[in-house]
Amino acid sequence: MTASVISAESIPGTGRAAQGAIELRQVSKHYGDVVAVDELDLTVQPGEFVTLLGPSGSGKTTTMMMVAGFEEHTAGTVLIDGRPVDSLPPRDRNLGVVFQNYALFPHMSALENVEFALRMRKVPRPERRQRAEEALGRVGLGKMGGRKPRQLSGGQQQRVALARALVFNPAALLLDEPMAALDKRLREQMQEEIKTLQKGLGISVLFVTHDQDEAMAMSDRIVVMKDGKIVQSGPPEEVYNHPLTDWVASFLGDTNLIPCTIVERNGEEAVVDLGGLGLAKVRDRGASGENYAVSIRPEHLKFKTRASAGNGCAATLVSSTNLGATVRHRLTAGGHELQLRELSSDQGTRILPDEELWVGWDADKAQLLVLES
Ligand SMILES: Nc1ncnc2c1ncn2[C@@H]1O[C@H](COP(=O)(O)OP(=O)(O)OP(=O)(O)O)[C@@H](O)[C@H]1O
Ligand SMILES: [Mg+2]
């Protein structure tokens, strides 16, 4: 794990009661004929880390802009800590904001950029300087306050933007793809730093990313958006393992979708007919539609021996590709093309040359969902 350069302890206000509840009630945004956000109901609890995840154009930035007060909504109400803020300008909403293009003022030093947020809030000059220095220290840039943005790396500029968003002790942070410009290593480091900071402060965060790994790693809850609407919301593991539709399943990574017909539904469990793969018990979250499929993530398919009990059937190996840490196998089984992913270190341990190849899965790893497409 990378050592964090941001320390939560040094933040004034640490240990204060969690605050920063954000609530959107039936919020819509129309641009002419374009419905960017469509009757959205969304709540971020105090101290919660909620990520909006969705394809380009699904309304994530528009949602953030309305919460921040940079865009006016067409309908609905936005509340912060229970108070409607619809008529408040951005600076009076007590939200720290880092947006897609974090736009530091190029002619100001890092310190002046951070101070600017306090100047806007009419904090007296001597206090301003001290608080800005503290905020830069918190993001590990204590010695770089005098530098202009162009004299800082992308990651350092990102931290200045974060310091600027935190310096006035906001109730909540709105972060719209704050790490889009960073390379993988810096990104992962910043992810950990933001999490540390958020936990230390008990601050709530509304976060936007395109990156599903980032969403999985950072969030208490993922809200999946499509066409200005929420299609599913829940803890990361739940949304990943129990998608309600094939669209959500595929958006959140690779999956095997096996069309099925329902034989029986009993609360959390269903019995389905998977055609050539036979009957199987699967998880059921009650999604209802016209056509159904079962989703099994490639890492949940396992090589088995015929003798082992449970869901499974004979399979033929089509190809194996080494991806570094994992190996992706393509198989056919029961007339379906399937993907199985295993750790490289486990590769082949279950495939013996003369043995018939079987694949199987645990019932609780197979999810019944609605086929939209
Ligand atoms: N000022 C505008 N005028 C007209 N349409 C707009 C405007 N801003 C956004 N839109 C439209 O609203 C929809 C939602 O845009 P938004 O920027 O919220 O998407 P997003 O989910 O943030 O996408 P991305 O992942 O690409 O940042 C899109 O169809 C977009 O074209
Ligand atoms: Mg956006």
PDB file of C-alpha atoms in Angstrom, residues 97-279:
ATOM      1  CA  VAL A  97     -16.011  20.958  -5.610  1.00  0.00           C
ATOM      2  CA  VAL A  98     -13.428  19.406  -7.912  1.00  0.00           C
ATOM      3  CA  PHE A  99     -14.677  19.087 -11.448  1.00  0.00           C
ATOM      4  CA  GLN A 100     -13.616  17.256 -14.590  1.00  0.00           C
ATOM      5  CA  ASN A 101     -11.242  20.034 -15.667  1.00  0.00           C
ATOM      6  CA  TYR A 102     -10.057  21.266 -12.313  1.00  0.00           C
ATOM      7  CA  ALA A 103      -9.051  24.668 -13.691  1.00  0.00           C
ATOM      8  CA  LEU A 104      -6.598  26.241 -11.304  1.00  0.00           C
ATOM      9  CA  PHE A 105      -5.946  29.906 -12.004  1.00  0.00           C
ATOM     10  CA  PRO A 106      -2.708  29.813 -14.018  1.00  0.00           C
ATOM     11  CA  HIS A 107      -1.486  33.236 -12.897  1.00  0.00           C
ATOM     12  CA  MET A 108      -1.879  32.428  -9.187  1.00  0.00           C
ATOM     13  CA  SER A 109       0.470  30.314  -7.101  1.00  0.00           C
ATOM     14  CA  ALA A 110      -0.773  27.071  -5.539  1.00  0.00           C
ATOM     15  CA  LEU A 111      -1.223  28.887  -2.239  1.00  0.00           C
ATOM     16  CA  GLU A 112      -3.132  31.769  -3.834  1.00  0.00           C
ATOM     17  CA  ASN A 113      -5.361  29.280  -5.625  1.00  0.00           C
ATOM     18  CA  VAL A 114      -6.280  27.683  -2.320  1.00  0.00           C
ATOM     19  CA  GLU A 115      -6.666  31.036  -0.598  1.00  0.00           C
ATOM     20  CA  PHE A 116      -9.037  32.128  -3.323  1.00  0.00           C
ATOM     21  CA  ALA A 117     -11.743  29.799  -1.985  1.00  0.00           C
ATOM     22  CA  LEU A 118     -11.500  31.603   1.368  1.00  0.00           C
ATOM     23  CA  ARG A 119     -11.385  35.035  -0.217  1.00  0.00           C
ATOM     24  CA  MET A 120     -14.671  34.202  -1.914  1.00  0.00           C
ATOM     25  CA  ARG A 121     -16.068  33.443   1.514  1.00  0.00           C
ATOM     26  CA  LYS A 122     -14.777  36.679   2.991  1.00  0.00           C
ATOM     27  CA  VAL A 123     -12.336  35.107   5.436  1.00  0.00           C
ATOM     28  CA  PRO A 124      -9.894  37.793   6.739  1.00  0.00           C
ATOM     29  CA  ARG A 125      -6.463  37.824   5.121  1.00  0.00           C
ATOM     30  CA  PRO A 126      -4.158  36.552   7.939  1.00  0.00           C
ATOM     31  CA  GLU A 127      -6.461  33.636   8.723  1.00  0.00           C
ATOM     32  CA  ARG A 128      -6.748  32.914   5.013  1.00  0.00           C
ATOM     33  CA  ARG A 129      -3.025  32.499   4.552  1.00  0.00           C
ATOM     34  CA  GLN A 130      -2.698  30.182   7.535  1.00  0.00           C
ATOM     35  CA  ARG A 131      -5.614  27.978   6.578  1.00  0.00           C
ATOM     36  CA  ALA A 132      -4.469  27.732   2.964  1.00  0.00           C
ATOM     37  CA  GLU A 133      -1.013  26.678   4.121  1.00  0.00           C
ATOM     38  CA  GLU A 134      -2.545  24.041   6.369  1.00  0.00           C
ATOM     39  CA  ALA A 135      -4.716  22.738   3.542  1.00  0.00           C
ATOM     40  CA  LEU A 136      -1.731  22.441   1.208  1.00  0.00           C
ATOM     41  CA  GLY A 137       0.177  20.648   3.955  1.00  0.00           C
ATOM     42  CA  ARG A 138      -2.645  18.190   4.271  1.00  0.00           C
ATOM     43  CA  VAL A 139      -2.331  17.175   0.615  1.00  0.00           C
ATOM     44  CA  GLY A 140       1.452  16.894   0.877  1.00  0.00           C
ATOM     45  CA  LEU A 141       2.265  20.152  -0.912  1.00  0.00           C
ATOM     46  CA  GLY A 142       3.339  22.262   2.054  1.00  0.00           C
ATOM     47  CA  LYS A 143       6.607  23.219   0.372  1.00  0.00           C
ATOM     48  CA  MET A 144       5.162  23.973  -3.042  1.00  0.00           C
ATOM     49  CA  GLY A 145       2.765  26.793  -2.226  1.00  0.00           C
ATOM     50  CA  GLY A 146       4.809  29.306  -4.191  1.00  0.00           C
ATOM     51  CA  ARG A 147       4.680  27.392  -7.469  1.00  0.00           C
ATOM     52  CA  LYS A 148       2.395  28.259 -10.339  1.00  0.00           C
ATOM     53  CA  PRO A 149       0.208  25.446 -11.702  1.00  0.00           C
ATOM     54  CA  ARG A 150       2.457  25.011 -14.766  1.00  0.00           C
ATOM     55  CA  GLN A 151       5.360  24.241 -12.407  1.00  0.00           C
ATOM     56  CA  LEU A 152       3.428  21.334 -10.879  1.00  0.00           C
ATOM     57  CA  SER A 153       2.752  17.834 -12.191  1.00  0.00           C
ATOM     58  CA  GLY A 154      -0.778  16.735 -13.063  1.00  0.00           C
ATOM     59  CA  GLY A 155      -1.113  14.889  -9.759  1.00  0.00           C
ATOM     60  CA  GLN A 156       0.167  17.866  -7.785  1.00  0.00           C
ATOM     61  CA  GLN A 157      -2.269  20.203  -9.546  1.00  0.00           C
ATOM     62  CA  GLN A 158      -4.987  17.731  -8.665  1.00  0.00           C
ATOM     63  CA  ARG A 159      -4.001  17.975  -5.026  1.00  0.00           C
ATOM     64  CA  VAL A 160      -4.083  21.762  -5.122  1.00  0.00           C
ATOM     65  CA  ALA A 161      -7.629  21.508  -6.482  1.00  0.00           C
ATOM     66  CA  LEU A 162      -8.479  19.137  -3.645  1.00  0.00           C
ATOM     67  CA  ALA A 163      -6.924  21.470  -1.056  1.00  0.00           C
ATOM     68  CA  ARG A 164      -8.962  24.331  -2.522  1.00  0.00           C
ATOM     69  CA  ALA A 165     -12.125  22.254  -2.199  1.00  0.00           C
ATOM     70  CA  LEU A 166     -11.367  21.304   1.417  1.00  0.00           C
ATOM     71  CA  VAL A 167      -9.952  24.531   2.815  1.00  0.00           C
ATOM     72  CA  PHE A 168     -13.260  25.978   3.986  1.00  0.00           C
ATOM     73  CA  ASN A 169     -14.304  22.747   5.779  1.00  0.00           C
ATOM     74  CA  PRO A 170     -17.229  21.993   3.502  1.00  0.00           C
ATOM     75  CA  ALA A 171     -20.073  19.711   4.530  1.00  0.00           C
ATOM     76  CA  ALA A 172     -19.587  17.542   1.465  1.00  0.00           C
ATOM     77  CA  LEU A 173     -17.277  17.084  -1.501  1.00  0.00           C
ATOM     78  CA  LEU A 174     -18.393  16.852  -5.110  1.00  0.00           C
ATOM     79  CA  LEU A 175     -15.713  15.182  -7.206  1.00  0.00           C
ATOM     80  CA  ASP A 176     -16.362  14.833 -10.936  1.00  0.00           C
ATOM     81  CA  GLU A 177     -13.706  12.576 -12.477  1.00  0.00           C
ATOM     82  CA  PRO A 178     -11.016  14.272 -10.418  1.00  0.00           C
ATOM     83  CA  MET A 179      -8.426  11.734 -11.490  1.00  0.00           C
ATOM     84  CA  ALA A 180      -9.201  11.427 -15.188  1.00  0.00           C
ATOM     85  CA  ALA A 181      -5.899  13.032 -16.190  1.00  0.00           C
ATOM     86  CA  LEU A 182      -3.690  10.887 -13.974  1.00  0.00           C
ATOM     87  CA  ASP A 183      -1.805   7.725 -14.835  1.00  0.00           C
ATOM     88  CA  LYS A 184      -2.720   4.460 -13.178  1.00  0.00           C
ATOM     89  CA  ARG A 185      -0.216   4.576 -10.333  1.00  0.00           C
ATOM     90  CA  LEU A 186      -0.967   8.155  -9.313  1.00  0.00           C
ATOM     91  CA  ARG A 187      -4.633   7.461  -9.680  1.00  0.00           C
ATOM     92  CA  GLU A 188      -4.496   4.573  -7.244  1.00  0.00           C
ATOM     93  CA  GLN A 189      -2.496   6.680  -4.812  1.00  0.00           C
ATOM     94  CA  MET A 190      -5.014   9.522  -5.032  1.00  0.00           C
ATOM     95  CA  GLN A 191      -7.880   7.057  -4.557  1.00  0.00           C
ATOM     96  CA  GLU A 192      -6.407   5.924  -1.267  1.00  0.00           C
ATOM     97  CA  GLU A 193      -5.700   9.472  -0.192  1.00  0.00           C
ATOM     98  CA  ILE A 194      -9.201  10.668  -0.911  1.00  0.00           C
ATOM     99  CA  LYS A 195     -10.655   7.692   0.966  1.00  0.00           C
ATOM    100  CA  THR A 196      -8.399   8.335   3.968  1.00  0.00           C
ATOM    101  CA  LEU A 197      -9.357  11.963   3.995  1.00  0.00           C
ATOM    102  CA  GLN A 198     -13.049  11.249   3.652  1.00  0.00           C
ATOM    103  CA  LYS A 199     -13.058   8.726   6.495  1.00  0.00           C
ATOM    104  CA  GLY A 200     -10.960  10.946   8.736  1.00  0.00           C
ATOM    105  CA  LEU A 201     -13.232  13.920   8.235  1.00  0.00           C
ATOM    106  CA  GLY A 202     -16.520  12.037   8.234  1.00  0.00           C
ATOM    107  CA  ILE A 203     -17.358  14.099   5.171  1.00  0.00           C
ATOM    108  CA  SER A 204     -19.776  12.841   2.538  1.00  0.00           C
ATOM    109  CA  VAL A 205     -18.646  12.556  -1.045  1.00  0.00           C
ATOM    110  CA  LEU A 206     -20.553  12.496  -4.291  1.00  0.00           C
ATOM    111  CA  PHE A 207     -18.122  11.147  -6.836  1.00  0.00           C
ATOM    112  CA  VAL A 208     -18.235  10.619 -10.586  1.00  0.00           C
ATOM    113  CA  THR A 209     -16.116   8.220 -12.531  1.00  0.00           C
ATOM    114  CA  HIS A 210     -16.141   6.285 -15.794  1.00  0.00           C
ATOM    115  CA  ASP A 211     -13.865   3.737 -14.271  1.00  0.00           C
ATOM    116  CA  GLN A 212     -15.671   0.782 -12.749  1.00  0.00           C
ATOM    117  CA  ASP A 213     -12.615  -0.412 -10.819  1.00  0.00           C
ATOM    118  CA  GLU A 214     -12.333   3.022  -9.242  1.00  0.00           C
ATOM    119  CA  ALA A 215     -16.033   2.966  -8.383  1.00  0.00           C
ATOM    120  CA  MET A 216     -15.692  -0.494  -6.826  1.00  0.00           C
ATOM    121  CA  ALA A 217     -12.638   0.523  -4.804  1.00  0.00           C
ATOM    122  CA  MET A 218     -13.889   3.826  -3.415  1.00  0.00           C
ATOM    123  CA  SER A 219     -17.627   3.698  -2.886  1.00  0.00           C
ATOM    124  CA  ASP A 220     -19.968   2.829  -0.064  1.00  0.00           C
ATOM    125  CA  ARG A 221     -22.658   2.843  -2.695  1.00  0.00           C
ATOM    126  CA  ILE A 222     -22.659   2.866  -6.486  1.00  0.00           C
ATOM    127  CA  VAL A 223     -25.490   4.543  -8.363  1.00  0.00           C
ATOM    128  CA  VAL A 224     -25.613   3.355 -11.956  1.00  0.00           C
ATOM    129  CA  MET A 225     -27.059   5.936 -14.343  1.00  0.00           C
ATOM    130  CA  LYS A 226     -28.339   5.596 -17.873  1.00  0.00           C
ATOM    131  CA  ASP A 227     -30.176   8.227 -19.930  1.00  0.00           C
ATOM    132  CA  GLY A 228     -30.569  10.580 -16.967  1.00  0.00           C
ATOM    133  CA  LYS A 229     -32.108   7.898 -14.735  1.00  0.00           C
ATOM    134  CA  ILE A 230     -30.887   5.606 -11.982  1.00  0.00           C
ATOM    135  CA  VAL A 231     -30.993   2.007 -13.115  1.00  0.00           C
ATOM    136  CA  GLN A 232     -29.531   0.412 -10.001  1.00  0.00           C
ATOM    137  CA  SER A 233     -28.079   1.520  -6.695  1.00  0.00           C
ATOM    138  CA  GLY A 234     -26.357  -0.434  -3.942  1.00  0.00           C
ATOM    139  CA  PRO A 235     -23.057  -1.374  -2.296  1.00  0.00           C
ATOM    140  CA  PRO A 236     -20.364  -2.171  -4.892  1.00  0.00           C
ATOM    141  CA  GLU A 237     -20.359  -5.942  -4.334  1.00  0.00           C
ATOM    142  CA  GLU A 238     -24.121  -6.055  -4.573  1.00  0.00           C
ATOM    143  CA  VAL A 239     -24.337  -4.146  -7.837  1.00  0.00           C
ATOM    144  CA  TYR A 240     -21.455  -6.177  -9.264  1.00  0.00           C
ATOM    145  CA  ASN A 241     -22.654  -9.592  -8.159  1.00  0.00           C
ATOM    146  CA  HIS A 242     -26.387  -9.006  -8.404  1.00  0.00           C
ATOM    147  CA  PRO A 243     -27.089  -6.797 -11.404  1.00  0.00           C
ATOM    148  CA  LEU A 244     -30.779  -6.367 -12.176  1.00  0.00           C
ATOM    149  CA  THR A 245     -30.402  -6.166 -15.936  1.00  0.00           C
ATOM    150  CA  ASP A 246     -28.006  -7.415 -18.595  1.00  0.00           C
ATOM    151  CA  TRP A 247     -27.091  -3.775 -19.259  1.00  0.00           C
ATOM    152  CA  VAL A 248     -25.911  -3.229 -15.679  1.00  0.00           C
ATOM    153  CA  ALA A 249     -24.092  -6.591 -15.685  1.00  0.00           C
ATOM    154  CA  SER A 250     -22.209  -5.764 -18.883  1.00  0.00           C
ATOM    155  CA  PHE A 251     -21.523  -2.161 -17.915  1.00  0.00           C
ATOM    156  CA  LEU A 252     -19.821  -3.324 -14.727  1.00  0.00           C
ATOM    157  CA  GLY A 253     -17.418  -5.746 -16.370  1.00  0.00           C
ATOM    158  CA  ASP A 254     -17.323  -9.004 -18.262  1.00  0.00           C
ATOM    159  CA  THR A 255     -20.047 -11.500 -17.680  1.00  0.00           C
ATOM    160  CA  ASN A 256     -21.556 -14.647 -19.103  1.00  0.00           C
ATOM    161  CA  LEU A 257     -25.192 -14.081 -20.007  1.00  0.00           C
ATOM    162  CA  ILE A 258     -27.126 -17.290 -20.478  1.00  0.00           C
ATOM    163  CA  PRO A 259     -30.705 -16.844 -21.679  1.00  0.00           C
ATOM    164  CA  CYS A 260     -33.136 -18.844 -19.562  1.00  0.00           C
ATOM    165  CA  THR A 261     -36.766 -19.531 -18.803  1.00  0.00           C
ATOM    166  CA  ILE A 262     -38.065 -19.429 -15.268  1.00  0.00           C
ATOM    167  CA  VAL A 263     -39.327 -22.699 -13.841  1.00  0.00           C
ATOM    168  CA  GLU A 264     -40.017 -21.509 -10.313  1.00  0.00           C
ATOM    169  CA  ARG A 265     -39.426 -18.405  -8.175  1.00  0.00           C
ATOM    170  CA  ASN A 266     -39.198 -18.646  -4.375  1.00  0.00           C
ATOM    171  CA  GLY A 267     -38.245 -15.311  -2.882  1.00  0.00           C
ATOM    172  CA  GLU A 268     -34.485 -14.969  -3.097  1.00  0.00           C
ATOM    173  CA  GLU A 269     -34.028 -18.052  -5.208  1.00  0.00           C
ATOM    174  CA  ALA A 270     -35.278 -19.249  -8.562  1.00  0.00           C
ATOM    175  CA  VAL A 271     -35.043 -22.414 -10.580  1.00  0.00           C
ATOM    176  CA  VAL A 272     -34.331 -21.727 -14.221  1.00  0.00           C
ATOM    177  CA  ASP A 273     -33.951 -23.728 -17.386  1.00  0.00           C
ATOM    178  CA  LEU A 274     -30.666 -22.845 -19.073  1.00  0.00           C
ATOM    179  CA  GLY A 275     -31.332 -24.844 -22.213  1.00  0.00           C
ATOM    180  CA  GLY A 276     -28.317 -27.033 -22.967  1.00  0.00           C
ATOM    181  CA  LEU A 277     -26.897 -26.274 -19.522  1.00  0.00           C
ATOM    182  CA  GLY A 278     -29.894 -27.859 -17.815  1.00  0.00           C
ATOM    183  CA  LEU A 279     -31.818 -26.715 -14.751  1.00  0.00           C
TER     184      LEU A 279
END
